[in-house]
């Protein structure tokens, strides 16, 4: 799956320079609102991910860099 | 895999659009977890500052002060207290419209040391509508066992990450991320045991140490979205699918709502649902001693589900600036998490026949209080 994702990524990158932005910079006021941020408070989301990672079997793809757990 | 990653990295590096460094800010957080007779609390301090125009440095200090009398501890060991301290530093470098980041982290406990090196790169495309990021982490851990000077082992961890975020319309933002993690080394908890049917025991069973495989590879993919409603508020959601070579598969669903009131308050609510299947070498009660090569009775590897209710509130302070700060916020959040195990039994409530004990479940309260300043 990882390989397919990377190949799709490459195709996306190769076509990057020929596309006009369909949401103009002056139309991005709502997107720029802090309530639309995927990670408005990194110190809090990092802690929350740690709480789950220590108690659940699943890990990864949480949107943050991760790191050592040491959850013995 | 590595060649493909290198090609993708090269392409990201040679494409051209703008990027910006993260904001300068400082956060002071106090966290508290209380569930299953385990309390964990401590501070987390995070500071980030730009310098020399195209660099941004960050540092994080994090402490877990643990006091544990959990079900694993009271059934096979003794309650304990310990402290985990983690230091992390990072650097972001903005150059010619792409951002390169580098991070180092050290986590210390009396029986565990974790060192992690992370690198990543991100780039905006399509007039900044799309952001692609790639990351790699290398971890080198040392596992010890309290009271056993002869025991010592290591773990090597590698993480590969790809993330894409996409502005779809002026109201809709999508995110997609995948991550592969490989672990190699001593992956057990060195204190935990499995139980097996033992007719010679008065309680019908006995314990022996867990034995895990020395390798584990996992894949996770997540899709998330945020939608700005016609009035100033946001709906957001997430789905994550997970699978690994221990045969654990998991699904996570989240949906939430953020609602500002005036220019000072933001109220947030979220529900999260998680479920997983057990590892193929997990059993609550093995039929006999040394029943198979790999043995686990760690409840994190069992079949279970968890449900979370999250409530949060933020209040903006110093909106016209204070001292060296441009603005700030005071934040509080509460999470209630309910864990329901499907094949892990509560041995504190003995049954006439081993294996008939009630299934285990518990609820946890998670509190966060933090103050943030931008400067």
Coordinates of C-alpha atoms in Angstrom, one line a residue:
Chain A
X1 CA 0.0 0.0 0.0
X2 CA 2.8 2.4 0.9
X3 CA 4.4 2.0 -2.5
X4 CA 1.2 2.8 -4.3
X5 CA 0.7 5.9 -2.2
X6 CA 4.2 7.1 -3.0
X7 CA 3.6 6.5 -6.8
X8 CA 0.4 8.4 -6.6
X9 CA 2.3 11.2 -4.8
X10 CA 4.9 11.3 -7.6
X11 CA 2.2 11.6 -10.2
X12 CA 0.6 14.4 -8.2
X13 CA 3.9 16.2 -7.9
X14 CA 4.7 15.9 -11.6
X15 CA 1.4 17.6 -12.5
X16 CA 1.9 20.3 -9.9
X17 CA 3.0 23.2 -12.0
X18 CA 0.2 23.1 -14.6
X19 CA -2.8 23.6 -12.2
X20 CA -4.5 26.9 -11.5
X21 CA -5.5 27.4 -7.8
X22 CA -9.4 27.1 -7.8
X23 CA -9.7 28.6 -4.4
X24 CA -8.1 32.1 -4.7
X25 CA -5.9 33.5 -1.9
X26 CA -8.6 36.1 -1.1
X27 CA -11.2 33.3 -0.7
X28 CA -9.2 31.6 2.1
X29 CA -10.4 33.6 5.1
X30 CA -12.5 30.7 6.5
X31 CA -9.7 28.2 5.8
X32 CA -7.3 30.4 7.7
X33 CA -9.6 30.6 10.8
X34 CA -7.9 28.9 13.7
X35 CA -10.9 26.6 14.2
X36 CA -10.1 25.1 10.8
X37 CA -6.6 24.0 11.8
X38 CA -5.9 20.3 12.0
X39 CA -3.5 20.9 14.9
X40 CA -4.5 24.1 16.6
X41 CA -2.6 23.2 19.8
X42 CA 0.3 20.9 19.2
X43 CA 1.2 20.6 22.9
X44 CA -2.3 19.2 23.6
X45 CA -2.6 16.9 20.6
X46 CA 0.8 15.4 21.2
X47 CA -0.3 14.5 24.8
X48 CA -3.6 13.1 23.6
X49 CA -1.9 10.9 21.1
X50 CA 0.4 9.6 23.8
X51 CA -2.6 8.7 26.0
X52 CA -4.1 6.6 23.3
X53 CA -0.9 5.1 22.0
X54 CA 0.0 3.8 25.5
X55 CA -3.4 2.0 25.9
X56 CA -4.3 0.9 22.4
X57 CA -2.7 -1.5 20.0
X58 CA -2.9 0.8 17.0
X59 CA -0.3 3.5 16.3
X60 CA 0.7 5.9 13.5
X61 CA -1.0 8.2 11.0
X62 CA -2.0 10.6 13.8
X63 CA -0.6 13.6 12.0
X64 CA 2.2 14.2 14.5
X65 CA 5.8 13.1 14.4
X66 CA 5.5 10.5 17.2
X67 CA 8.6 9.2 19.1
X68 CA 9.6 7.1 22.0
X69 CA 6.8 5.8 24.2
X70 CA 8.4 3.9 27.0
X71 CA 5.1 2.6 28.2
X72 CA 6.1 -0.4 30.3
Chain B
X1 CA 10.6 1.3 -0.6
X2 CA 13.6 3.4 0.3
X3 CA 14.3 4.2 -3.3
X4 CA 10.8 5.3 -3.9
X5 CA 10.9 7.5 -0.8
X6 CA 14.1 9.1 -2.1
X7 CA 12.6 9.8 -5.5
X8 CA 9.5 11.3 -3.9
X9 CA 11.7 13.4 -1.6
X10 CA 13.7 14.7 -4.5
X11 CA 10.6 15.7 -6.4
X12 CA 9.2 17.5 -3.4
X13 CA 12.4 19.4 -3.1
X14 CA 12.5 20.5 -6.8
X15 CA 8.9 21.7 -7.1
X16 CA 8.2 25.4 -6.5
X17 CA 5.6 27.2 -4.4
X18 CA 5.6 29.1 -1.1
X19 CA 5.7 27.8 2.4
X20 CA 5.7 29.5 5.8
X21 CA 7.4 28.6 9.1
X22 CA 5.3 27.7 12.2
X23 CA 4.2 30.6 14.5
X24 CA 6.3 31.7 17.4
X25 CA 4.5 30.5 20.5
X26 CA 5.0 29.1 24.0
X27 CA 2.7 26.6 25.7
X28 CA 2.6 25.5 29.4
X29 CA 0.4 22.5 29.9
X30 CA -0.5 20.4 33.0
X31 CA -2.0 17.0 32.3
X32 CA -3.7 14.4 34.4
X33 CA -4.9 10.9 33.7
X34 CA -6.8 8.8 36.2
X35 CA -8.2 5.4 35.4
X36 CA -7.8 1.7 36.5
X37 CA -6.1 2.8 39.7
X38 CA -3.4 4.5 37.6
X39 CA -2.7 8.2 38.0
X40 CA -0.3 10.0 35.6
X41 CA 0.3 13.7 35.7
X42 CA 2.9 16.2 35.0
X43 CA 3.8 19.3 32.9
X44 CA 4.6 19.8 29.3
X45 CA 6.4 23.0 28.1
X46 CA 6.7 23.8 24.4
X47 CA 8.4 26.8 22.9
X48 CA 9.0 27.7 19.3
X49 CA 10.9 30.7 17.9
X50 CA 12.0 31.9 14.5
X51 CA 15.5 33.3 14.0
X52 CA 17.7 34.3 11.1
X53 CA 14.6 34.7 8.9
X54 CA 14.4 31.2 7.7
X55 CA 14.9 29.0 10.8
X56 CA 12.5 28.1 13.5
X57 CA 13.7 26.2 16.6
X58 CA 11.5 24.3 19.1
X59 CA 12.0 22.7 22.4
X60 CA 9.7 20.5 24.6
X61 CA 10.0 19.3 28.1
X62 CA 7.5 16.7 29.2
X63 CA 7.0 14.7 32.4
X64 CA 4.8 11.7 33.3
X65 CA 4.7 11.1 37.1
X66 CA 3.1 7.6 37.3
X67 CA 1.5 5.9 40.3
X68 CA 0.1 2.5 39.3
X69 CA -2.0 -0.1 40.9
X70 CA -3.5 -1.2 37.6
X71 CA -5.2 -4.6 37.1
X72 CA -1.9 -6.0 35.6
X73 CA 0.0 -4.8 38.6
X74 CA -2.3 -6.0 41.4
X75 CA -2.8 -9.5 39.9
X76 CA 0.8 -10.3 39.2
X77 CA 3.1 -7.7 40.8
X78 CA 3.3 -4.8 43.2
X79 CA 2.0 -1.2 42.9
X80 CA 4.8 1.2 41.9
X81 CA 5.6 4.8 41.3
X82 CA 7.9 6.1 38.6
X83 CA 8.7 9.1 36.5
X84 CA 9.3 9.5 32.7
X85 CA 11.0 12.6 31.5
X86 CA 11.2 13.5 27.8
X87 CA 13.3 16.2 26.2
X88 CA 12.8 17.1 22.5
X89 CA 14.4 19.7 20.3
X90 CA 13.5 20.5 16.7
X91 CA 14.6 22.8 13.9
X92 CA 12.7 23.9 10.8
X93 CA 14.5 25.3 7.9
X94 CA 12.7 27.3 5.1
X95 CA 14.6 27.3 1.9
X96 CA 13.6 28.2 -1.6
X97 CA 9.9 27.4 -0.9
X98 CA 10.2 24.1 0.9
X99 CA 10.6 23.3 4.6
X100 CA 13.0 20.8 6.0
X101 CA 12.7 19.7 9.6
X102 CA 14.9 17.8 12.0
X103 CA 14.0 16.6 15.5
X104 CA 15.7 14.8 18.4
X105 CA 14.0 13.3 21.4
X106 CA 15.2 11.6 24.5
X107 CA 12.8 9.8 27.0
X108 CA 14.1 8.4 30.3
X109 CA 12.5 6.1 32.8
X110 CA 14.3 4.0 35.4
X111 CA 13.7 0.9 33.2
X112 CA 13.5 2.4 29.7
X113 CA 15.4 4.8 27.5
X114 CA 14.1 6.0 24.1
X115 CA 16.1 8.1 21.7
X116 CA 14.5 9.2 18.4
X117 CA 15.8 11.1 15.4
X118 CA 13.2 12.5 13.0
X119 CA 13.6 14.2 9.6
X120 CA 10.9 15.5 7.4
X121 CA 10.2 17.7 4.4
X122 CA 7.0 19.5 3.3
X123 CA 6.0 21.5 0.2
X124 CA 3.0 23.4 -0.9
X125 CA 1.6 23.0 -4.4
X126 CA -1.2 24.2 -6.7
X127 CA -1.0 27.8 -5.4
X128 CA -0.7 26.5 -1.8
X129 CA -3.9 24.5 -2.1
X130 CA -2.0 21.2 -1.4
X131 CA 0.6 20.5 1.1
X132 CA 2.6 17.3 0.9
X133 CA 4.9 16.1 3.7
X134 CA 7.2 13.2 4.1
X135 CA 8.9 12.0 7.2
X136 CA 11.2 9.4 8.6
X137 CA 12.1 8.6 12.2
X138 CA 14.7 6.3 13.6
X139 CA 14.4 5.2 17.2
X140 CA 16.9 3.4 19.4
X141 CA 15.6 2.2 22.7
X142 CA 17.0 0.4 25.7
X143 CA 14.8 -1.9 27.9
X144 CA 15.7 -2.7 31.4
X145 CA 14.0 -4.5 34.3
X146 CA 13.8 -3.1 37.9
X147 CA 15.5 -5.5 40.4
X148 CA 17.2 -7.5 37.6
X149 CA 20.7 -6.1 36.8
X150 CA 21.3 -9.0 34.5
X151 CA 18.5 -8.1 32.1
X152 CA 19.0 -5.6 29.3
X153 CA 17.8 -5.5 25.7
X154 CA 17.2 -3.1 22.8
X155 CA 14.5 -2.0 20.3
X156 CA 15.1 -0.4 16.9
X157 CA 12.1 1.6 15.6
X158 CA 11.6 3.1 12.1
X159 CA 8.7 5.2 11.1
X160 CA 7.9 6.3 7.5
X161 CA 5.2 9.0 7.1
X162 CA 3.4 10.6 4.2
X163 CA 0.8 13.3 4.7
X164 CA -1.3 15.4 2.2
X165 CA -3.6 18.2 3.2
X166 CA -5.9 19.7 0.6
X167 CA -8.0 22.8 0.4
X168 CA -11.0 21.6 -1.6
X169 CA -13.3 24.6 -1.4
X170 CA -13.3 27.8 0.6
X171 CA -15.0 25.9 3.4
X172 CA -13.6 22.4 3.2
X173 CA -10.1 21.1 4.1
X174 CA -9.1 17.4 3.7
X175 CA -6.2 15.5 5.1
X176 CA -4.7 12.1 4.3
X177 CA -1.8 10.4 6.1
X178 CA -0.2 7.0 6.0
X179 CA 2.5 5.7 8.4
X180 CA 4.5 2.5 8.4
X181 CA 6.2 1.5 11.6
X182 CA 8.7 -1.3 12.0
X183 CA 10.0 -2.4 15.4
X184 CA 12.8 -4.9 16.1
X185 CA 14.0 -6.1 19.5
X186 CA 12.5 -6.8 22.9
X187 CA 8.9 -5.8 22.4
X188 CA 7.4 -7.4 25.6
X189 CA 6.6 -5.6 28.7
X190 CA 9.3 -7.2 30.9
X191 CA 7.0 -7.4 33.9
X192 CA 3.9 -9.0 32.6
X193 CA 2.8 -12.6 32.6
X194 CA 0.3 -14.9 30.9
X195 CA -1.8 -17.4 32.7
X196 CA -2.5 -21.0 31.8
X197 CA -4.7 -23.8 33.1
X198 CA -2.9 -25.6 35.9
X199 CA -4.9 -28.4 37.6
X200 CA -2.3 -28.6 40.3
X201 CA -3.0 -25.0 41.4
X202 CA -5.6 -24.2 44.1
X203 CA -7.0 -21.4 41.9
X204 CA -7.0 -23.5 38.7
X205 CA -4.3 -21.5 36.9
X206 CA -0.6 -20.4 37.1
X207 CA 1.5 -17.7 35.5
X208 CA 4.5 -17.7 33.2
X209 CA 6.4 -14.8 31.5
X210 CA 5.0 -13.3 28.2
X211 CA 7.0 -14.0 25.0
X212 CA 6.5 -11.7 22.1
X213 CA 7.9 -11.9 18.6
X214 CA 11.0 -9.7 18.2
X215 CA 9.6 -7.9 15.1
X216 CA 6.4 -6.0 14.4
X217 CA 5.4 -4.0 11.3
X218 CA 2.3 -1.9 11.2
X219 CA 0.5 0.2 8.6
X220 CA -2.0 2.9 9.4
X221 CA -3.9 5.2 7.0
X222 CA -6.1 8.1 8.2
X223 CA -8.5 10.4 6.4
X224 CA -9.6 13.6 8.1
X225 CA -11.7 16.6 7.2
X226 CA -12.8 20.0 8.5
X227 CA -15.7 21.9 7.2
X228 CA -16.4 25.6 8.0
X229 CA -20.2 26.0 8.5
X230 CA -22.1 28.9 7.0
X231 CA -21.8 30.6 10.4
X232 CA -18.5 30.8 12.2
X233 CA -18.1 27.2 13.4
X234 CA -16.4 24.0 12.2
X235 CA -17.4 20.4 11.9
X236 CA -14.6 17.9 11.7
X237 CA -14.1 14.2 11.5
X238 CA -11.5 11.4 11.1
X239 CA -11.3 7.8 10.2
X240 CA -8.2 5.7 10.7
X241 CA -7.6 2.1 9.6
X242 CA -4.8 0.1 11.2
X243 CA -3.2 -3.4 10.6
X244 CA 0.0 -5.1 11.7
X245 CA 1.9 -8.3 11.4
X246 CA 0.6 -9.4 14.9
X247 CA -2.8 -9.6 13.3
X248 CA -4.2 -6.7 15.2
X249 CA -6.5 -4.6 13.1
X250 CA -8.3 -1.5 14.3
X251 CA -10.7 1.2 13.3
X252 CA -11.0 4.7 14.8
X253 CA -13.8 7.2 14.1
X254 CA -14.0 10.7 15.4
X255 CA -16.4 13.5 14.9
X256 CA -16.3 16.9 16.5
X257 CA -17.6 20.5 16.5
X258 CA -15.8 23.8 17.3
X259 CA -17.9 26.8 18.1
X260 CA -16.5 30.2 18.8
X261 CA -18.5 32.7 20.9
X262 CA -17.6 36.3 20.1
X263 CA -13.8 36.9 19.7
X264 CA -12.8 35.4 23.0
X265 CA -14.2 31.9 23.5
X266 CA -14.0 28.7 21.6
X267 CA -16.0 25.7 22.7
X268 CA -15.3 22.2 21.4
X269 CA -16.9 18.8 21.6
X270 CA -15.8 15.5 20.1
X271 CA -16.7 11.9 20.3
X272 CA -14.2 9.1 19.4
X273 CA -14.8 5.4 18.9
X274 CA -12.0 2.9 18.7
X275 CA -12.1 -0.9 18.3
X276 CA -9.4 -3.5 17.7
X277 CA -9.1 -7.2 17.2
X278 CA -6.6 -9.2 19.3
X279 CA -3.0 -10.2 18.4
X280 CA -2.9 -13.8 17.2
X281 CA -0.7 -14.9 20.1
X282 CA -3.0 -13.3 22.8
X283 CA -5.1 -15.4 25.1
X284 CA -6.6 -14.6 28.5
X285 CA -6.1 -18.2 29.6
X286 CA -3.8 -20.6 27.7
X287 CA -4.7 -24.4 27.9
X288 CA -1.3 -25.3 29.4
X289 CA 2.2 -24.0 30.1
X290 CA 4.3 -23.1 27.0
X291 CA 1.3 -23.7 24.8
X292 CA 2.8 -21.9 21.8
X293 CA 6.0 -20.1 20.8
X294 CA 4.6 -16.6 21.5
X295 CA 2.4 -15.8 24.5
X296 CA 0.7 -12.6 25.5
X297 CA -1.9 -11.6 28.0
X298 CA -1.3 -7.8 27.7
X299 CA -4.7 -6.2 27.6
X300 CA -3.5 -3.7 25.0
X301 CA -3.2 -6.7 22.6
X302 CA -6.7 -8.1 23.4
X303 CA -9.9 -7.5 21.5
X304 CA -11.5 -4.3 23.0
X305 CA -13.2 -1.1 22.2
X306 CA -12.9 2.4 23.7
X307 CA -15.3 5.4 23.5
X308 CA -14.3 8.9 24.3
X309 CA -16.2 12.1 25.0
X310 CA -14.1 15.2 24.8
X311 CA -15.1 18.7 25.9
X312 CA -12.8 21.7 25.6
X313 CA -12.9 25.5 26.1
X314 CA -10.4 28.2 25.1
X315 CA -10.5 31.8 26.2
X316 CA -8.3 34.4 24.4
X317 CA -6.3 36.7 26.7
X318 CA -4.1 39.7 26.1
X319 CA -5.7 40.4 22.8
X320 CA -4.0 43.8 22.5
X321 CA -0.7 42.4 23.6
X322 CA 1.1 42.1 26.9
X323 CA 4.8 42.5 27.6
X324 CA 6.6 40.7 24.8
X325 CA 3.5 38.7 23.8
X326 CA 1.1 39.6 21.0
X327 CA -1.7 37.5 22.4
X328 CA -2.5 34.5 24.5
X329 CA -5.1 31.9 25.4
X330 CA -6.2 29.9 28.4
X331 CA -7.4 26.4 27.7
X332 CA -9.1 23.6 29.6
X333 CA -10.2 20.2 28.3
X334 CA -11.8 17.1 29.8
X335 CA -12.0 13.6 28.2
X336 CA -13.8 10.6 29.6
X337 CA -12.6 7.3 28.0
X338 CA -14.5 4.1 28.6
X339 CA -12.5 0.8 27.8
X340 CA -14.5 -2.4 27.3
X341 CA -12.5 -5.6 26.9
X342 CA -13.9 -8.6 25.1
X343 CA -11.4 -11.3 26.0
X344 CA -9.5 -10.0 29.0
X345 CA -11.0 -11.0 32.4
X346 CA -10.9 -9.3 35.7
X347 CA -8.9 -11.7 38.0
X348 CA -9.8 -9.6 41.1
X349 CA -13.2 -11.2 41.0
X350 CA -12.4 -15.0 41.2
X351 CA -14.7 -17.6 39.6
X352 CA -15.3 -21.2 40.5
X353 CA -13.7 -22.2 37.2
X354 CA -10.7 -20.4 35.7
X355 CA -11.8 -18.5 32.6
X356 CA -15.3 -17.7 34.0
X357 CA -14.2 -14.4 35.7
X358 CA -16.2 -11.3 34.5
X359 CA -14.7 -9.3 31.5
X360 CA -12.7 -6.3 32.5
X361 CA -13.7 -2.7 31.8
X362 CA -12.8 0.7 33.2
X363 CA -13.3 4.4 32.7
X364 CA -10.5 7.1 32.7
X365 CA -10.7 10.8 33.3
X366 CA -8.2 12.9 31.3
X367 CA -7.7 16.6 32.2
X368 CA -5.6 19.2 30.4
X369 CA -5.0 22.8 31.4
X370 CA -2.7 25.0 29.3
X371 CA -1.8 28.5 28.7
X372 CA -0.4 29.6 25.3
X373 CA 1.3 32.8 24.3
X374 CA 2.2 34.0 20.8
X375 CA 5.1 36.5 20.4

